[in-house]
Amino acid sequence: MKFAKYALVLPVAALGLSLAACESKQEKAADKTADAVAAQSDAAADAIDSQAADATGAAADKMNSKADAVRAEGKDEASAIKENAEKAEKAH
């Protein structure tokens, strides 16, 4: 799962590079990045859910909880990316 966590960092780094563009492009880039982060976390969570389907009892419950946490983390990170882009746009 460490790989998936680090995979979420790459779109954030790309966002930082794209913030040098004009304001409307900044927000579009942030939205794309946020959507990519959310999609990656959903894909990782789906993979965990798939593994949980093959497990039973406490192991399945633990995997399902992990999948929920991965989804929530991705959504939170995507929201933060969008909020930061909005703040940056308002600052200009």
Short mmCIF file of N, CA and C in Angstrom, two decimals:
data_model
loop_
_atom_site.label_atom_id
_atom_site.label_comp_id
_atom_site.label_asym_id
_atom_site.label_seq_id
_atom_site.Cartn_x
_atom_site.Cartn_y
_atom_site.Cartn_z
N MET A 1 0.81 -1.19 0.00
CA MET A 1 0.00 0.00 0.00
C MET A 1 0.86 1.26 0.00
N LYS A 2 2.15 1.08 0.40
CA LYS A 2 3.04 2.24 0.40
C LYS A 2 3.17 2.81 -1.00
N PHE A 3 3.18 1.94 -2.02
CA PHE A 3 3.31 2.40 -3.40
C PHE A 3 2.16 3.32 -3.76
N ALA A 4 0.95 2.93 -3.40
CA ALA A 4 -0.22 3.75 -3.74
C ALA A 4 -0.15 5.11 -3.05
N LYS A 5 0.36 5.12 -1.83
CA LYS A 5 0.46 6.39 -1.10
C LYS A 5 1.45 7.32 -1.81
N TYR A 6 2.57 6.75 -2.26
CA TYR A 6 3.56 7.57 -2.96
C TYR A 6 3.07 7.94 -4.36
N ALA A 7 2.24 7.11 -4.95
CA ALA A 7 1.71 7.42 -6.27
C ALA A 7 0.82 8.66 -6.23
N LEU A 8 0.25 8.94 -5.09
CA LEU A 8 -0.58 10.13 -4.95
C LEU A 8 0.25 11.41 -4.91
N VAL A 9 1.54 11.28 -4.60
CA VAL A 9 2.40 12.45 -4.50
C VAL A 9 2.73 13.01 -5.89
N LEU A 10 2.84 12.14 -6.88
CA LEU A 10 3.22 12.58 -8.22
C LEU A 10 2.26 13.61 -8.82
N PRO A 11 0.96 13.38 -8.76
CA PRO A 11 0.07 14.42 -9.30
C PRO A 11 0.17 15.74 -8.54
N VAL A 12 0.44 15.67 -7.26
CA VAL A 12 0.57 16.89 -6.48
C VAL A 12 1.80 17.67 -6.94
N ALA A 13 2.89 16.96 -7.22
CA ALA A 13 4.09 17.61 -7.73
C ALA A 13 3.83 18.23 -9.09
N ALA A 14 3.07 17.55 -9.92
CA ALA A 14 2.73 18.09 -11.24
C ALA A 14 1.90 19.36 -11.09
N LEU A 15 1.04 19.39 -10.10
CA LEU A 15 0.24 20.59 -9.85
C LEU A 15 1.14 21.77 -9.52
N GLY A 16 2.15 21.55 -8.71
CA GLY A 16 3.07 22.62 -8.36
C GLY A 16 3.73 23.22 -9.57
N LEU A 17 4.10 22.39 -10.52
CA LEU A 17 4.71 22.89 -11.74
C LEU A 17 3.71 23.63 -12.62
N SER A 18 2.48 23.20 -12.59
CA SER A 18 1.48 23.83 -13.45
C SER A 18 0.98 25.16 -12.90
N LEU A 19 1.26 25.47 -11.66
CA LEU A 19 0.78 26.72 -11.07
C LEU A 19 1.45 27.95 -11.64
N ALA A 20 2.49 27.77 -12.43
CA ALA A 20 3.16 28.90 -13.05
C ALA A 20 2.36 29.43 -14.24
N ALA A 21 1.37 28.73 -14.69
CA ALA A 21 0.55 29.14 -15.83
C ALA A 21 -0.44 30.23 -15.41
N CYS A 22 -1.23 30.70 -16.37
CA CYS A 22 -2.21 31.75 -16.04
C CYS A 22 -3.30 31.19 -15.13
N GLU A 23 -4.07 32.08 -14.53
CA GLU A 23 -5.01 31.71 -13.48
C GLU A 23 -6.05 30.68 -13.91
N SER A 24 -6.70 30.86 -15.03
CA SER A 24 -7.73 29.91 -15.42
C SER A 24 -7.12 28.54 -15.72
N LYS A 25 -5.93 28.54 -16.26
CA LYS A 25 -5.24 27.27 -16.52
C LYS A 25 -4.83 26.61 -15.21
N GLN A 26 -4.51 27.41 -14.21
CA GLN A 26 -4.15 26.87 -12.90
C GLN A 26 -5.30 26.06 -12.32
N GLU A 27 -6.46 26.66 -12.35
CA GLU A 27 -7.60 25.98 -11.75
C GLU A 27 -7.97 24.72 -12.54
N LYS A 28 -7.89 24.79 -13.85
CA LYS A 28 -8.16 23.60 -14.67
C LYS A 28 -7.15 22.50 -14.37
N ALA A 29 -5.88 22.88 -14.25
CA ALA A 29 -4.85 21.90 -13.95
C ALA A 29 -5.06 21.30 -12.56
N ALA A 30 -5.44 22.13 -11.62
CA ALA A 30 -5.71 21.63 -10.26
C ALA A 30 -6.88 20.66 -10.26
N ASP A 31 -7.92 20.98 -11.02
CA ASP A 31 -9.06 20.08 -11.10
C ASP A 31 -8.66 18.74 -11.71
N LYS A 32 -7.86 18.79 -12.77
CA LYS A 32 -7.39 17.55 -13.40
C LYS A 32 -6.55 16.73 -12.42
N THR A 33 -5.67 17.42 -11.72
CA THR A 33 -4.81 16.73 -10.75
C THR A 33 -5.64 16.14 -9.63
N ALA A 34 -6.58 16.90 -9.12
CA ALA A 34 -7.44 16.42 -8.04
C ALA A 34 -8.26 15.21 -8.50
N ASP A 35 -8.77 15.28 -9.71
CA ASP A 35 -9.53 14.15 -10.25
C ASP A 35 -8.65 12.92 -10.39
N ALA A 36 -7.40 13.12 -10.81
CA ALA A 36 -6.47 12.00 -10.96
C ALA A 36 -6.14 11.38 -9.60
N VAL A 37 -5.96 12.22 -8.60
CA VAL A 37 -5.68 11.72 -7.25
C VAL A 37 -6.86 10.90 -6.74
N ALA A 38 -8.05 11.42 -6.92
CA ALA A 38 -9.25 10.70 -6.48
C ALA A 38 -9.41 9.38 -7.23
N ALA A 39 -9.14 9.41 -8.53
CA ALA A 39 -9.26 8.18 -9.33
C ALA A 39 -8.23 7.14 -8.90
N GLN A 40 -7.01 7.59 -8.63
CA GLN A 40 -5.97 6.66 -8.19
C GLN A 40 -6.32 6.04 -6.84
N SER A 41 -6.82 6.84 -5.93
CA SER A 41 -7.18 6.28 -4.63
C SER A 41 -8.38 5.34 -4.75
N ASP A 42 -9.32 5.67 -5.62
CA ASP A 42 -10.46 4.77 -5.84
C ASP A 42 -9.99 3.44 -6.43
N ALA A 43 -9.06 3.50 -7.37
CA ALA A 43 -8.54 2.28 -7.98
C ALA A 43 -7.81 1.43 -6.95
N ALA A 44 -7.02 2.07 -6.11
CA ALA A 44 -6.31 1.34 -5.06
C ALA A 44 -7.30 0.72 -4.08
N ALA A 45 -8.32 1.48 -3.71
CA ALA A 45 -9.34 0.98 -2.79
C ALA A 45 -10.12 -0.17 -3.42
N ASP A 46 -10.41 -0.07 -4.71
CA ASP A 46 -11.11 -1.15 -5.40
C ASP A 46 -10.28 -2.43 -5.39
N ALA A 47 -8.97 -2.29 -5.55
CA ALA A 47 -8.09 -3.45 -5.52
C ALA A 47 -8.10 -4.10 -4.13
N ILE A 48 -8.11 -3.28 -3.10
CA ILE A 48 -8.17 -3.80 -1.74
C ILE A 48 -9.52 -4.48 -1.50
N ASP A 49 -10.59 -3.85 -1.98
CA ASP A 49 -11.92 -4.46 -1.85
C ASP A 49 -11.98 -5.81 -2.55
N SER A 50 -11.32 -5.90 -3.69
CA SER A 50 -11.29 -7.15 -4.44
C SER A 50 -10.57 -8.24 -3.64
N GLN A 51 -9.48 -7.86 -2.98
CA GLN A 51 -8.77 -8.82 -2.13
C GLN A 51 -9.63 -9.20 -0.93
N ALA A 52 -10.36 -8.24 -0.40
CA ALA A 52 -11.21 -8.49 0.76
C ALA A 52 -12.32 -9.48 0.42
N ALA A 53 -12.76 -9.47 -0.82
CA ALA A 53 -13.82 -10.38 -1.24
C ALA A 53 -13.37 -11.84 -1.14
N ASP A 54 -12.05 -12.05 -1.26
CA ASP A 54 -11.51 -13.40 -1.16
C ASP A 54 -11.17 -13.78 0.28
N ALA A 55 -11.20 -12.82 1.18
CA ALA A 55 -10.87 -13.07 2.59
C ALA A 55 -12.14 -13.30 3.39
N THR A 56 -11.96 -13.72 4.63
CA THR A 56 -13.10 -13.95 5.50
C THR A 56 -12.86 -13.34 6.87
N GLY A 57 -13.93 -13.13 7.60
CA GLY A 57 -13.86 -12.70 8.98
C GLY A 57 -13.14 -11.39 9.20
N ALA A 58 -12.28 -11.39 10.21
CA ALA A 58 -11.57 -10.18 10.62
C ALA A 58 -10.65 -9.66 9.53
N ALA A 59 -10.06 -10.57 8.76
CA ALA A 59 -9.16 -10.14 7.68
C ALA A 59 -9.93 -9.34 6.63
N ALA A 60 -11.11 -9.81 6.28
CA ALA A 60 -11.94 -9.10 5.31
C ALA A 60 -12.38 -7.74 5.86
N ASP A 61 -12.76 -7.72 7.12
CA ASP A 61 -13.16 -6.45 7.74
C ASP A 61 -12.02 -5.45 7.75
N LYS A 62 -10.83 -5.93 8.06
CA LYS A 62 -9.65 -5.05 8.10
C LYS A 62 -9.36 -4.49 6.71
N MET A 63 -9.46 -5.34 5.69
CA MET A 63 -9.21 -4.89 4.32
C MET A 63 -10.27 -3.88 3.88
N ASN A 64 -11.52 -4.13 4.22
CA ASN A 64 -12.59 -3.19 3.86
C ASN A 64 -12.39 -1.84 4.54
N SER A 65 -11.95 -1.87 5.79
CA SER A 65 -11.66 -0.62 6.50
C SER A 65 -10.51 0.12 5.85
N LYS A 66 -9.49 -0.63 5.43
CA LYS A 66 -8.34 -0.03 4.76
C LYS A 66 -8.78 0.61 3.44
N ALA A 67 -9.63 -0.08 2.70
CA ALA A 67 -10.12 0.46 1.43
C ALA A 67 -10.89 1.76 1.66
N ASP A 68 -11.72 1.78 2.69
CA ASP A 68 -12.46 3.00 3.03
C ASP A 68 -11.51 4.14 3.38
N ALA A 69 -10.45 3.82 4.12
CA ALA A 69 -9.47 4.84 4.51
C ALA A 69 -8.73 5.38 3.29
N VAL A 70 -8.38 4.51 2.37
CA VAL A 70 -7.68 4.93 1.15
C VAL A 70 -8.58 5.86 0.33
N ARG A 71 -9.84 5.50 0.19
CA ARG A 71 -10.78 6.36 -0.54
C ARG A 71 -10.91 7.73 0.12
N ALA A 72 -11.07 7.73 1.43
CA ALA A 72 -11.23 8.98 2.17
C ALA A 72 -9.98 9.85 2.04
N GLU A 73 -8.81 9.22 2.13
CA GLU A 73 -7.56 9.97 2.00
C GLU A 73 -7.45 10.61 0.62
N GLY A 74 -7.83 9.86 -0.41
CA GLY A 74 -7.79 10.40 -1.77
C GLY A 74 -8.74 11.57 -1.95
N LYS A 75 -9.94 11.44 -1.40
CA LYS A 75 -10.92 12.53 -1.50
C LYS A 75 -10.45 13.76 -0.74
N ASP A 76 -9.86 13.54 0.44
CA ASP A 76 -9.34 14.67 1.22
C ASP A 76 -8.21 15.37 0.48
N GLU A 77 -7.32 14.58 -0.10
CA GLU A 77 -6.20 15.17 -0.83
C GLU A 77 -6.69 15.93 -2.07
N ALA A 78 -7.67 15.36 -2.76
CA ALA A 78 -8.23 16.04 -3.93
C ALA A 78 -8.89 17.36 -3.53
N SER A 79 -9.61 17.35 -2.44
CA SER A 79 -10.24 18.58 -1.95
C SER A 79 -9.19 19.62 -1.59
N ALA A 80 -8.11 19.19 -0.96
CA ALA A 80 -7.05 20.12 -0.58
C ALA A 80 -6.39 20.74 -1.81
N ILE A 81 -6.20 19.94 -2.85
CA ILE A 81 -5.61 20.46 -4.08
C ILE A 81 -6.50 21.55 -4.67
N LYS A 82 -7.79 21.28 -4.73
CA LYS A 82 -8.73 22.26 -5.29
C LYS A 82 -8.79 23.52 -4.43
N GLU A 83 -8.81 23.35 -3.11
CA GLU A 83 -8.85 24.50 -2.22
C GLU A 83 -7.60 25.36 -2.36
N ASN A 84 -6.43 24.72 -2.45
CA ASN A 84 -5.18 25.46 -2.61
C ASN A 84 -5.16 26.23 -3.92
N ALA A 85 -5.69 25.64 -4.97
CA ALA A 85 -5.73 26.33 -6.26
C ALA A 85 -6.66 27.54 -6.19
N GLU A 86 -7.79 27.38 -5.51
CA GLU A 86 -8.72 28.50 -5.36
C GLU A 86 -8.09 29.63 -4.56
N LYS A 87 -7.38 29.28 -3.49
CA LYS A 87 -6.69 30.29 -2.68
C LYS A 87 -5.63 31.00 -3.50
N ALA A 88 -4.88 30.25 -4.30
CA ALA A 88 -3.83 30.84 -5.12
C ALA A 88 -4.43 31.79 -6.15
N GLU A 89 -5.57 31.40 -6.72
CA GLU A 89 -6.21 32.24 -7.72
C GLU A 89 -6.73 33.54 -7.09
N LYS A 90 -7.29 33.43 -5.90
CA LYS A 90 -7.80 34.62 -5.21
C LYS A 90 -6.66 35.56 -4.79
N ALA A 91 -5.49 35.00 -4.56
CA ALA A 91 -4.34 35.81 -4.14
C ALA A 91 -3.79 36.66 -5.27
N HIS A 92 -4.09 36.27 -6.51
CA HIS A 92 -3.56 37.02 -7.66
C HIS A 92 -4.48 38.14 -7.96
#
